Amino acid sequence: MNSLSKTKTQPARQDLPPGPPCRFFGLPELRAMGPDYLGFLQAQQRQHGDVVYMRLAQYRDYSFFHPEQVRELLVAAHEGLIRWERGIECMASAHGHSVLIAEGEAWARKRRMLQPGFAPKRVAAFATLMVQAGEEALAAWPQQAQADMPFEHAMTQLTMDVILRTLFSSHAGPQARAAEQALRTLSVIAYREMFWPASAPLWAPWKAPKRRALKVLNQLIEGQIAARRAHIAAGGADKPDLLDMLLKLQDENGQPLSDSELRDECMTTFLAGHETSAGALTWWGWCMATHPEAAAQAAAEVDAQLGGRKPGVEDIAQLPFLGQTIKEALRLYPPAPALLTRKSTKAMDIAGWHLPAGSMLRITPYLMHRDARWFPAPEAFRPERFGPAAAEIPRGAYLPFGAGPRVCLGQHFALTEITLIAALLLQRYRLVPVPGSEPPRPTLNITLRPHQPLRLRLIKRA
Ligand code: HEM
């Protein structure tokens, strides 16, 4: 191979990382990816190693599986990346142009404005609301000695209630059940649409379920904003919630969020702010139900620290083992198991490979978290991995909240909420699998949920 041919737009195969042979424009790979994205990528990693190249339709597609490469991409090369336009287009029908969707200066402006609202101090002020929501939800659960609960549904309703209280000073009313169903519908549709090159317009007759789902969510969010505007117009007092913060935000030029920006940020905070936390609590519940010794140790820690009183934000640091069980559940079942695919906007060199502008880049926390090099016996639930005596985990190997400048904005919020709710649960119940039930299979529909709604048996603690 001479040096001239290396500079051609289409690199020769030996200049590319290993991967499946390029056949039929990558259609066999695309067909295999849709029904089992995580299994497909895992098989590629096993066969080809830490960097896998595929030709998928018009895209040069690279998957990275090594922590150093992940940090190189998400941290060092961040400015040369955007999120894959088609993926974002499928999510934008609900999220609009929020911080989750925006790119470049528009994203940076939103991120700078929103960041203080999710800082630890701000989140701490919401802890009382989180605990209140948890206590009220648990008080409404069956009170007999043991009961089989639709646990996943209960966690979704609870985290939705938390976000409605913290965002709008509101509660999960009858609209919440409809919103849960609508979000499920939208996630399945958005995930499916990502594997098609384009979407039919929303008015197409077969898009009625998507239209209905969007209407439910829009009515919920826009109704809350309209009610707040009416409250302010009537001279009502400030409310200690995120909407109040969003209404008062100004950028460096003194510009507030426009009406549509406000709607979009509220929608993203509502959706991103409860769906993933619900998934995290659901999987944590399953881990506790199937690892009674770890559950008993976490419950003993909670009892010793709280002595029966309700938890507060200041207790979180005193519940290290409980925190380890949560981290380990997030490792085995990261609610965002595949980061939103990135596209390079300029040529770059990563891990010794030259990536032309326009390359697709995939990072898959679910697979990084199950790599025996960083997590020995990766399928085992071992909270000790995150204990003080454990070996250090390489930076970039553990990514439940992503990494780099686009790391999850709500990570502190989520961890505070999950820990407080987990403590409330352990104070009251022992969780066990429903006898005879099938173990949940992780299923990807943008987020990671059990293949069918998870039920757990709750046994009241004496
Ligand atoms: C266990 C719960 C959560 C998990 C696992 C999670 C995970 C993630 C991940 C992995 C990303 C980055 C995606 C990427 O790089 O492609 C992200 C972004 C984001 N998350 Fe979360 N999240 C959680 C909870 C929350 C909560 C509670 C909120 C808000 C209240 C939130 C708001 C956001 C926003 C706004 C972004 C976009 C940030 C940006 O693009 O600058 N998340 N989340």
Short mmCIF file of C-alpha atoms and ligand atoms in Angstrom, two decimals:
data_model
loop_
_atom_site.label_atom_id
_atom_site.label_comp_id
_atom_site.label_asym_id
_atom_site.label_seq_id
_atom_site.Cartn_x
_atom_site.Cartn_y
_atom_site.Cartn_z
CA MET A 1 0.00 0.00 0.00
CA ASN A 2 1.49 3.38 -0.94
CA SER A 3 1.04 6.55 1.08
CA LEU A 4 -1.20 8.10 -1.57
CA SER A 5 -3.88 5.47 -1.23
CA LYS A 6 -4.00 6.13 2.54
CA THR A 7 -5.25 9.66 1.92
CA LYS A 8 -8.21 8.52 -0.20
CA THR A 9 -11.67 9.26 1.25
CA GLN A 10 -12.36 5.53 1.41
CA PRO A 11 -9.60 4.01 3.58
CA ALA A 12 -8.29 0.54 2.67
CA ARG A 13 -9.47 -2.30 4.97
CA GLN A 14 -6.05 -2.73 6.56
CA ASP A 15 -6.14 0.94 7.68
CA LEU A 16 -9.29 0.22 9.62
CA PRO A 17 -9.81 -1.49 12.97
CA PRO A 18 -11.00 -5.12 12.83
CA GLY A 19 -14.69 -5.83 12.40
CA PRO A 20 -17.24 -7.84 10.46
CA PRO A 21 -16.72 -7.93 6.69
CA CYS A 22 -18.52 -5.21 4.79
CA ARG A 23 -21.40 -6.89 2.93
CA PHE A 24 -24.61 -5.49 1.49
CA PHE A 25 -23.99 -1.98 2.93
CA GLY A 26 -24.01 -3.39 6.48
CA LEU A 27 -27.63 -4.58 6.25
CA PRO A 28 -26.94 -7.91 8.02
CA GLU A 29 -25.37 -5.99 10.93
CA LEU A 30 -28.25 -3.49 11.10
CA ARG A 31 -30.76 -6.34 11.09
CA ALA A 32 -28.95 -8.09 13.93
CA MET A 33 -28.55 -4.90 15.96
CA GLY A 34 -32.22 -3.91 16.21
CA PRO A 35 -33.58 -6.88 18.18
CA ASP A 36 -30.46 -7.38 20.37
CA TYR A 37 -28.22 -4.31 20.30
CA LEU A 38 -26.24 -5.17 23.43
CA GLY A 39 -25.80 -8.86 22.53
CA PHE A 40 -24.70 -7.94 19.02
CA LEU A 41 -22.04 -5.46 20.21
CA GLN A 42 -20.84 -7.89 22.86
CA ALA A 43 -20.30 -10.56 20.19
CA GLN A 44 -18.35 -8.02 18.09
CA GLN A 45 -16.13 -7.08 21.01
CA ARG A 46 -15.45 -10.75 21.81
CA GLN A 47 -14.53 -11.46 18.23
CA HIS A 48 -12.64 -8.30 17.26
CA GLY A 49 -11.34 -6.62 20.43
CA ASP A 50 -11.49 -3.13 21.94
CA VAL A 51 -12.07 -1.16 18.73
CA VAL A 52 -14.56 -2.55 16.24
CA TYR A 53 -15.21 -1.10 12.81
CA MET A 54 -18.33 -1.65 10.71
CA ARG A 55 -19.67 -0.12 7.58
CA LEU A 56 -23.36 0.59 8.29
CA ALA A 57 -25.19 2.07 5.30
CA GLN A 58 -23.42 5.38 4.59
CA TYR A 59 -21.68 5.45 7.98
CA ARG A 60 -18.20 4.44 9.10
CA ASP A 61 -19.05 3.05 12.49
CA TYR A 62 -16.58 2.57 15.36
CA SER A 63 -17.27 0.96 18.74
CA PHE A 64 -14.87 1.60 21.61
CA PHE A 65 -14.64 -0.72 24.61
CA HIS A 66 -11.53 0.37 26.51
CA PRO A 67 -11.75 2.91 29.38
CA GLU A 68 -8.81 4.94 28.04
CA GLN A 69 -10.45 5.25 24.63
CA VAL A 70 -13.74 6.24 26.25
CA ARG A 71 -12.10 9.08 28.15
CA GLU A 72 -10.12 10.12 25.09
CA LEU A 73 -13.40 10.45 23.22
CA LEU A 74 -15.82 11.85 25.77
CA VAL A 75 -13.39 14.13 27.58
CA ALA A 76 -10.41 15.06 25.36
CA ALA A 77 -12.15 14.93 21.97
CA HIS A 78 -15.54 16.23 23.20
CA GLU A 79 -15.41 19.40 21.07
CA GLY A 80 -15.15 17.37 17.86
CA LEU A 81 -18.28 15.31 18.62
CA ILE A 82 -22.00 15.79 18.28
CA ARG A 83 -24.77 13.34 19.02
CA TRP A 84 -25.87 11.24 16.05
CA GLU A 85 -28.48 13.38 14.27
CA ARG A 86 -30.91 10.56 13.46
CA GLY A 87 -30.96 9.33 17.07
CA ILE A 88 -31.54 12.84 18.33
CA GLU A 89 -34.27 13.48 15.75
CA CYS A 90 -36.17 10.47 17.14
CA MET A 91 -35.99 11.85 20.68
CA ALA A 92 -36.61 15.48 19.77
CA SER A 93 -40.32 14.94 19.10
CA ALA A 94 -40.76 14.85 22.88
CA HIS A 95 -37.71 16.79 24.14
CA GLY A 96 -37.74 19.66 21.61
CA HIS A 97 -34.41 21.53 21.68
CA SER A 98 -33.57 21.00 25.35
CA VAL A 99 -30.07 20.62 26.81
CA LEU A 100 -30.28 16.87 26.05
CA ILE A 101 -30.79 17.56 22.36
CA ALA A 102 -28.91 20.80 21.62
CA GLU A 103 -25.35 21.03 20.29
CA GLY A 104 -22.54 23.58 20.17
CA GLU A 105 -23.04 27.03 21.66
CA ALA A 106 -26.82 26.48 22.09
CA TRP A 107 -26.06 23.45 24.28
CA ALA A 108 -23.27 25.21 26.21
CA ARG A 109 -25.56 28.18 27.00
CA LYS A 110 -28.33 25.90 28.32
CA ARG A 111 -25.91 23.76 30.29
CA ARG A 112 -24.33 26.84 31.96
CA MET A 113 -27.76 28.17 32.87
CA LEU A 114 -29.12 24.88 34.24
CA GLN A 115 -26.05 23.52 36.03
CA PRO A 116 -26.51 25.51 39.30
CA GLY A 117 -30.05 24.14 39.69
CA PHE A 118 -28.64 20.60 39.93
CA ALA A 119 -25.67 21.37 42.17
CA PRO A 120 -25.42 19.34 45.43
CA LYS A 121 -26.60 22.26 47.61
CA ARG A 122 -29.69 22.79 45.47
CA VAL A 123 -30.47 19.08 45.38
CA ALA A 124 -30.10 18.83 49.16
CA ALA A 125 -32.99 21.27 49.48
CA PHE A 126 -35.18 18.77 47.60
CA ALA A 127 -34.36 15.85 49.89
CA THR A 128 -37.32 16.53 52.21
CA LEU A 129 -39.69 16.45 49.25
CA MET A 130 -38.15 13.18 48.07
CA VAL A 131 -38.62 11.57 51.48
CA GLN A 132 -42.18 12.93 51.78
CA ALA A 133 -43.07 11.42 48.40
CA GLY A 134 -41.49 8.11 49.43
CA GLU A 135 -43.29 7.95 52.78
CA GLU A 136 -46.68 8.76 51.25
CA ALA A 137 -46.23 6.17 48.51
CA LEU A 138 -45.16 3.46 50.95
CA ALA A 139 -48.05 4.27 53.31
CA ALA A 140 -50.44 3.57 50.42
CA TRP A 141 -48.94 0.13 49.72
CA PRO A 142 -50.68 -3.03 51.03
CA GLN A 143 -50.21 -3.28 54.79
CA GLN A 144 -50.41 -7.05 55.24
CA ALA A 145 -47.41 -9.12 56.38
CA GLN A 146 -46.49 -9.93 52.81
CA ALA A 147 -47.73 -8.82 49.41
CA ASP A 148 -46.74 -9.21 45.78
CA MET A 149 -46.25 -5.74 44.32
CA PRO A 150 -45.96 -4.45 40.75
CA PHE A 151 -42.61 -3.10 41.90
CA GLU A 152 -41.45 -1.50 38.65
CA HIS A 153 -44.74 0.33 38.23
CA ALA A 154 -44.61 1.48 41.87
CA MET A 155 -41.05 2.81 41.39
CA THR A 156 -42.06 4.63 38.21
CA GLN A 157 -45.04 6.27 39.91
CA LEU A 158 -42.89 7.21 42.90
CA THR A 159 -40.04 8.76 40.90
CA MET A 160 -42.61 10.56 38.77
CA ASP A 161 -44.16 11.94 41.95
CA VAL A 162 -40.70 13.07 43.13
CA ILE A 163 -39.98 14.91 39.89
CA LEU A 164 -43.46 16.50 39.84
CA ARG A 165 -42.95 17.78 43.38
CA THR A 166 -39.44 19.09 42.77
CA LEU A 167 -40.17 20.51 39.33
CA PHE A 168 -43.70 21.86 39.74
CA SER A 169 -44.56 21.60 43.48
CA SER A 170 -47.27 19.26 42.24
CA HIS A 171 -48.24 15.62 42.79
CA ALA A 172 -48.62 12.52 40.66
CA GLY A 173 -52.39 12.57 40.13
CA PRO A 174 -54.50 10.61 37.66
CA GLN A 175 -52.37 12.02 34.81
CA ALA A 176 -49.33 10.13 36.10
CA ARG A 177 -50.53 6.67 35.06
CA ALA A 178 -51.32 7.96 31.56
CA ALA A 179 -47.91 9.66 31.41
CA GLU A 180 -46.17 6.40 32.39
CA GLN A 181 -47.94 4.55 29.58
CA ALA A 182 -47.27 7.39 27.12
CA LEU A 183 -43.56 7.40 27.90
CA ARG A 184 -43.33 3.64 27.46
CA THR A 185 -45.04 3.93 24.06
CA LEU A 186 -42.72 6.76 22.99
CA SER A 187 -39.55 4.97 24.10
CA VAL A 188 -40.42 1.83 22.13
CA ILE A 189 -41.32 3.88 19.03
CA ALA A 190 -38.25 6.15 19.26
CA TYR A 191 -35.91 3.16 19.66
CA ARG A 192 -37.46 1.40 16.64
CA GLU A 193 -37.36 4.55 14.51
CA MET A 194 -33.62 4.95 15.10
CA PHE A 195 -32.99 1.94 12.87
CA TRP A 196 -34.79 3.57 9.93
CA PRO A 197 -33.16 6.27 7.82
CA ALA A 198 -36.15 8.64 8.18
CA SER A 199 -39.51 8.90 9.96
CA ALA A 200 -42.89 9.35 8.31
CA PRO A 201 -44.59 12.65 9.25
CA LEU A 202 -46.48 12.66 12.53
CA TRP A 203 -49.83 13.01 10.77
CA ALA A 204 -49.42 9.60 9.05
CA PRO A 205 -52.41 7.42 10.06
CA TRP A 206 -50.26 4.69 11.67
CA LYS A 207 -48.62 7.29 13.92
CA ALA A 208 -51.76 7.68 16.03
CA PRO A 209 -50.19 5.98 19.12
CA LYS A 210 -47.21 8.38 18.96
CA ARG A 211 -49.52 11.42 18.52
CA ARG A 212 -51.65 10.31 21.47
CA ALA A 213 -48.59 9.70 23.68
CA LEU A 214 -47.08 13.11 22.83
CA LYS A 215 -50.42 14.79 23.55
CA VAL A 216 -50.59 13.24 27.03
CA LEU A 217 -47.07 14.45 27.91
CA ASN A 218 -47.52 17.90 26.35
CA GLN A 219 -50.79 18.42 28.22
CA LEU A 220 -49.10 17.49 31.48
CA ILE A 221 -46.09 19.80 31.05
CA GLU A 222 -47.83 22.72 29.33
CA GLY A 223 -50.69 22.53 31.84
CA GLN A 224 -48.21 22.90 34.72
CA ILE A 225 -46.46 25.86 33.10
CA ALA A 226 -49.76 27.59 32.33
CA ALA A 227 -50.93 27.07 35.92
CA ARG A 228 -47.69 28.62 37.22
CA ARG A 229 -47.98 31.62 34.93
CA ALA A 230 -51.53 32.15 36.18
CA HIS A 231 -50.31 31.82 39.77
CA ILE A 232 -47.63 34.47 39.18
CA ALA A 233 -50.06 36.77 37.35
CA ALA A 234 -52.40 36.55 40.35
CA GLY A 235 -49.54 37.72 42.61
CA GLY A 236 -48.88 34.24 44.07
CA ALA A 237 -45.75 33.69 46.14
CA ASP A 238 -42.55 32.10 44.76
CA LYS A 239 -42.41 28.31 44.99
CA PRO A 240 -39.28 26.45 46.05
CA ASP A 241 -39.07 24.29 42.93
CA LEU A 242 -37.14 23.82 39.69
CA LEU A 243 -39.78 25.62 37.60
CA ASP A 244 -39.31 28.72 39.73
CA MET A 245 -35.56 28.46 39.08
CA LEU A 246 -36.10 27.96 35.33
CA LEU A 247 -38.39 31.01 35.16
CA LYS A 248 -35.75 33.18 36.84
CA LEU A 249 -32.76 31.93 34.81
CA GLN A 250 -30.83 34.44 32.73
CA ASP A 251 -27.90 33.87 30.41
CA GLU A 252 -24.77 36.06 30.34
CA ASN A 253 -26.66 38.67 28.32
CA GLY A 254 -29.52 38.83 30.79
CA GLN A 255 -31.81 36.80 28.48
CA PRO A 256 -34.32 34.45 30.15
CA LEU A 257 -35.41 31.14 28.60
CA SER A 258 -37.99 31.65 25.86
CA ASP A 259 -41.43 30.02 26.24
CA SER A 260 -40.46 27.10 24.01
CA GLU A 261 -37.10 26.70 25.77
CA LEU A 262 -38.94 26.60 29.09
CA ARG A 263 -41.32 23.91 27.79
CA ASP A 264 -38.42 21.84 26.42
CA GLU A 265 -36.34 21.99 29.62
CA CYS A 266 -39.38 21.09 31.72
CA MET A 267 -40.11 18.13 29.44
CA THR A 268 -36.53 16.84 29.58
CA THR A 269 -36.30 17.31 33.34
CA PHE A 270 -39.60 15.46 33.72
CA LEU A 271 -38.70 12.57 31.38
CA ALA A 272 -34.95 12.17 32.05
CA GLY A 273 -35.58 13.02 35.70
CA HIS A 274 -37.78 10.05 36.57
CA GLU A 275 -37.54 7.30 33.95
CA THR A 276 -33.91 6.39 34.57
CA SER A 277 -34.23 6.68 38.36
CA ALA A 278 -37.26 4.36 38.22
CA GLY A 279 -35.20 1.85 36.22
CA ALA A 280 -32.33 2.14 38.71
CA LEU A 281 -34.60 1.51 41.72
CA THR A 282 -36.33 -1.37 39.94
CA TRP A 283 -33.02 -3.15 39.24
CA TRP A 284 -31.69 -2.34 42.71
CA GLY A 285 -34.86 -3.93 44.15
CA TRP A 286 -34.21 -7.05 42.08
CA CYS A 287 -30.58 -7.19 43.29
CA MET A 288 -31.73 -6.88 46.91
CA ALA A 289 -34.38 -9.58 46.42
CA THR A 290 -31.86 -12.00 44.99
CA HIS A 291 -28.98 -11.20 47.39
CA PRO A 292 -30.48 -11.46 50.86
CA GLU A 293 -27.14 -11.21 52.68
CA ALA A 294 -26.26 -7.89 51.07
CA ALA A 295 -29.82 -6.69 51.65
CA ALA A 296 -29.62 -7.65 55.33
CA GLN A 297 -26.28 -5.82 55.71
CA ALA A 298 -27.69 -2.69 54.05
CA ALA A 299 -30.84 -2.86 56.21
CA ALA A 300 -28.73 -3.25 59.38
CA GLU A 301 -26.73 -0.17 58.38
CA VAL A 302 -29.93 1.81 57.80
CA ASP A 303 -31.34 0.69 61.18
CA ALA A 304 -28.13 1.62 62.99
CA GLN A 305 -27.94 5.05 61.40
CA LEU A 306 -31.61 6.01 61.49
CA GLY A 307 -32.99 4.04 64.43
CA GLY A 308 -36.45 4.16 62.82
CA ARG A 309 -36.55 7.89 62.03
CA LYS A 310 -36.90 9.13 58.46
CA PRO A 311 -33.72 9.59 56.42
CA GLY A 312 -32.36 13.00 55.48
CA VAL A 313 -29.69 14.19 53.07
CA GLU A 314 -27.12 14.31 55.88
CA ASP A 315 -27.57 10.56 56.47
CA ILE A 316 -26.44 9.60 52.98
CA ALA A 317 -22.71 9.81 53.77
CA GLN A 318 -23.34 7.59 56.80
CA LEU A 319 -24.85 4.82 54.69
CA PRO A 320 -21.78 3.71 52.71
CA PHE A 321 -22.77 0.07 52.23
CA LEU A 322 -26.22 1.03 50.98
CA GLY A 323 -24.45 3.35 48.52
CA GLN A 324 -22.27 0.42 47.38
CA THR A 325 -25.34 -1.74 46.67
CA ILE A 326 -26.75 1.10 44.53
CA LYS A 327 -23.47 1.56 42.63
CA GLU A 328 -23.27 -2.18 42.01
CA ALA A 329 -26.88 -2.32 40.75
CA LEU A 330 -26.05 0.62 38.42
CA ARG A 331 -23.03 -1.33 37.20
CA LEU A 332 -24.93 -4.50 36.36
CA TYR A 333 -28.00 -2.69 35.04
CA PRO A 334 -27.06 0.84 33.92
CA PRO A 335 -30.40 2.53 33.10
CA ALA A 336 -28.68 4.22 30.13
CA PRO A 337 -26.82 1.11 28.89
CA ALA A 338 -25.69 2.64 25.58
CA LEU A 339 -24.73 6.29 25.42
CA LEU A 340 -26.40 8.30 22.69
CA THR A 341 -24.25 7.55 19.67
CA ARG A 342 -21.81 10.31 18.72
CA LYS A 343 -20.67 11.57 15.34
CA SER A 344 -17.28 13.17 14.72
CA THR A 345 -17.45 16.64 13.18
CA LYS A 346 -13.75 16.64 12.35
CA ALA A 347 -11.06 14.07 11.67
CA MET A 348 -9.39 12.75 14.82
CA ASP A 349 -6.96 10.06 15.99
CA ILE A 350 -8.26 7.79 18.74
CA ALA A 351 -6.43 4.75 20.10
CA GLY A 352 -3.99 4.96 17.19
CA TRP A 353 -6.73 4.84 14.55
CA HIS A 354 -7.51 7.70 12.22
CA LEU A 355 -11.22 8.53 12.25
CA PRO A 356 -12.45 10.70 9.39
CA ALA A 357 -15.01 13.46 10.02
CA GLY A 358 -18.55 12.06 9.97
CA SER A 359 -17.64 8.76 11.70
CA MET A 360 -20.18 7.18 14.06
CA LEU A 361 -18.86 6.39 17.53
CA ARG A 362 -20.47 3.98 19.95
CA ILE A 363 -19.81 3.66 23.69
CA THR A 364 -21.71 1.03 25.63
CA PRO A 365 -21.54 1.29 29.44
CA TYR A 366 -23.47 -2.00 29.82
CA LEU A 367 -20.59 -3.87 28.16
CA MET A 368 -17.82 -1.84 29.82
CA HIS A 369 -19.45 -2.69 33.18
CA ARG A 370 -19.40 -6.41 32.36
CA ASP A 371 -15.77 -6.54 31.29
CA ALA A 372 -13.81 -8.98 33.50
CA ARG A 373 -10.63 -6.89 33.13
CA TRP A 374 -12.11 -4.09 35.27
CA PHE A 375 -14.76 -6.06 37.17
CA PRO A 376 -13.65 -9.63 38.00
CA ALA A 377 -16.55 -12.13 37.93
CA PRO A 378 -18.52 -9.41 36.17
CA GLU A 379 -21.92 -11.16 36.31
CA ALA A 380 -21.79 -11.41 40.12
CA PHE A 381 -23.46 -8.82 42.37
CA ARG A 382 -20.63 -7.73 44.68
CA PRO A 383 -21.15 -4.39 46.45
CA GLU A 384 -17.62 -4.78 47.94
CA ARG A 385 -16.21 -3.71 44.56
CA PHE A 386 -17.04 -0.17 45.57
CA GLY A 387 -15.88 -0.52 49.18
CA PRO A 388 -12.87 1.26 50.71
CA ALA A 389 -10.67 -1.87 50.48
CA ALA A 390 -11.45 -2.59 46.82
CA ALA A 391 -8.95 -2.23 43.98
CA GLU A 392 -9.27 1.04 42.09
CA ILE A 393 -11.60 0.93 39.08
CA PRO A 394 -9.92 2.48 36.02
CA ARG A 395 -11.35 5.87 35.09
CA GLY A 396 -13.73 5.45 32.18
CA ALA A 397 -14.66 1.83 33.04
CA TYR A 398 -17.70 2.77 35.16
CA LEU A 399 -20.08 5.10 33.36
CA PRO A 400 -23.69 4.89 34.57
CA PHE A 401 -23.97 8.66 34.16
CA GLY A 402 -21.66 9.04 31.15
CA ALA A 403 -18.50 11.17 31.30
CA GLY A 404 -17.05 14.45 30.12
CA PRO A 405 -18.86 17.76 29.62
CA ARG A 406 -22.11 15.98 28.66
CA VAL A 407 -22.17 13.85 31.80
CA CYS A 408 -25.68 13.48 33.27
CA LEU A 409 -26.89 16.81 34.60
CA GLY A 410 -29.08 15.09 37.18
CA GLN A 411 -26.61 12.57 38.59
CA HIS A 412 -26.51 14.09 42.06
CA PHE A 413 -30.29 14.43 42.08
CA ALA A 414 -30.68 10.79 41.04
CA LEU A 415 -28.24 9.36 43.60
CA THR A 416 -29.81 11.39 46.42
CA GLU A 417 -33.31 10.28 45.45
CA ILE A 418 -32.39 6.61 44.97
CA THR A 419 -30.51 6.40 48.28
CA LEU A 420 -33.29 8.03 50.29
CA ILE A 421 -36.01 5.85 48.74
CA ALA A 422 -33.87 2.73 49.13
CA ALA A 423 -33.39 3.54 52.83
CA LEU A 424 -37.15 4.01 53.29
CA LEU A 425 -37.80 0.66 51.62
CA LEU A 426 -35.24 -1.27 53.66
CA GLN A 427 -36.60 0.23 56.90
CA ARG A 428 -39.99 -1.32 56.17
CA TYR A 429 -39.57 -4.37 53.94
CA ARG A 430 -37.55 -7.38 52.99
CA LEU A 431 -37.73 -7.87 49.22
CA VAL A 432 -37.89 -11.35 47.69
CA PRO A 433 -38.64 -12.61 44.18
CA VAL A 434 -42.25 -13.67 43.59
CA PRO A 435 -42.04 -17.49 43.81
CA GLY A 436 -42.19 -19.14 40.41
CA SER A 437 -41.60 -15.87 38.54
CA GLU A 438 -39.14 -15.69 35.66
CA PRO A 439 -35.94 -13.66 36.33
CA PRO A 440 -36.15 -10.33 34.48
CA ARG A 441 -34.19 -10.13 31.22
CA PRO A 442 -32.66 -6.68 30.61
CA THR A 443 -34.30 -5.14 27.55
CA LEU A 444 -33.15 -2.01 25.78
CA ASN A 445 -35.70 0.58 24.68
CA ILE A 446 -33.40 3.60 24.98
CA THR A 447 -33.31 2.82 28.71
CA LEU A 448 -32.81 -0.61 30.27
CA ARG A 449 -35.89 -2.22 31.76
CA PRO A 450 -36.97 -5.79 32.57
CA HIS A 451 -38.49 -7.64 29.59
CA GLN A 452 -41.80 -7.67 31.43
CA PRO A 453 -42.92 -5.43 34.31
CA LEU A 454 -41.08 -6.59 37.43
CA ARG A 455 -43.11 -7.77 40.40
CA LEU A 456 -41.51 -8.40 43.79
CA ARG A 457 -42.79 -9.87 47.05
CA LEU A 458 -42.57 -7.44 49.97
CA ILE A 459 -42.32 -8.94 53.45
CA LYS A 460 -42.98 -6.48 56.28
CA ARG A 461 -40.12 -6.22 58.76
CA ALA A 462 -41.03 -6.69 62.40
C1 HEM B 1 -30.17 6.75 37.70
C2 HEM B 1 -30.59 7.83 37.07
C3 HEM B 1 -29.95 8.43 35.85
C4 HEM B 1 -29.07 7.86 34.97
C5 HEM B 1 -28.48 6.46 34.99
C6 HEM B 1 -28.77 8.87 33.97
C7 HEM B 1 -27.89 8.69 32.93
C8 HEM B 1 -27.54 9.68 32.02
C9 HEM B 1 -26.52 9.54 31.00
C10 HEM B 1 -25.68 8.28 30.77
C11 HEM B 1 -26.46 10.70 30.34
C12 HEM B 1 -25.47 11.04 29.23
C13 HEM B 1 -25.93 10.47 27.91
C14 HEM B 1 -24.85 10.59 26.86
O1 HEM B 1 -23.73 11.01 27.14
O2 HEM B 1 -25.15 10.22 25.72
C15 HEM B 1 -27.45 11.60 30.89
C16 HEM B 1 -27.69 12.88 30.46
C17 HEM B 1 -28.63 13.71 31.03
N1 HEM B 1 -29.38 13.46 32.17
FE1 HEM B 1 -29.36 11.78 33.26
N2 HEM B 1 -29.48 10.00 34.27
C18 HEM B 1 -30.21 9.78 35.41
C19 HEM B 1 -31.02 10.68 36.07
C20 HEM B 1 -31.25 11.97 35.67
C21 HEM B 1 -32.05 12.92 36.39
C22 HEM B 1 -32.72 12.65 37.75
C23 HEM B 1 -32.07 14.07 35.65
C24 HEM B 1 -32.74 15.39 35.93
C25 HEM B 1 -33.45 15.67 37.01
C26 HEM B 1 -31.27 13.83 34.46
C27 HEM B 1 -31.05 14.74 33.46
C28 HEM B 1 -30.17 14.56 32.42
C29 HEM B 1 -29.92 15.56 31.40
C30 HEM B 1 -30.58 16.93 31.30
C31 HEM B 1 -28.95 15.03 30.54
C32 HEM B 1 -28.34 15.69 29.30
C33 HEM B 1 -27.06 16.43 29.68
C34 HEM B 1 -26.36 17.09 28.50
O3 HEM B 1 -26.51 16.62 27.37
O4 HEM B 1 -25.65 18.07 28.75
N3 HEM B 1 -30.78 12.55 34.52
N4 HEM B 1 -28.08 10.95 31.94
#
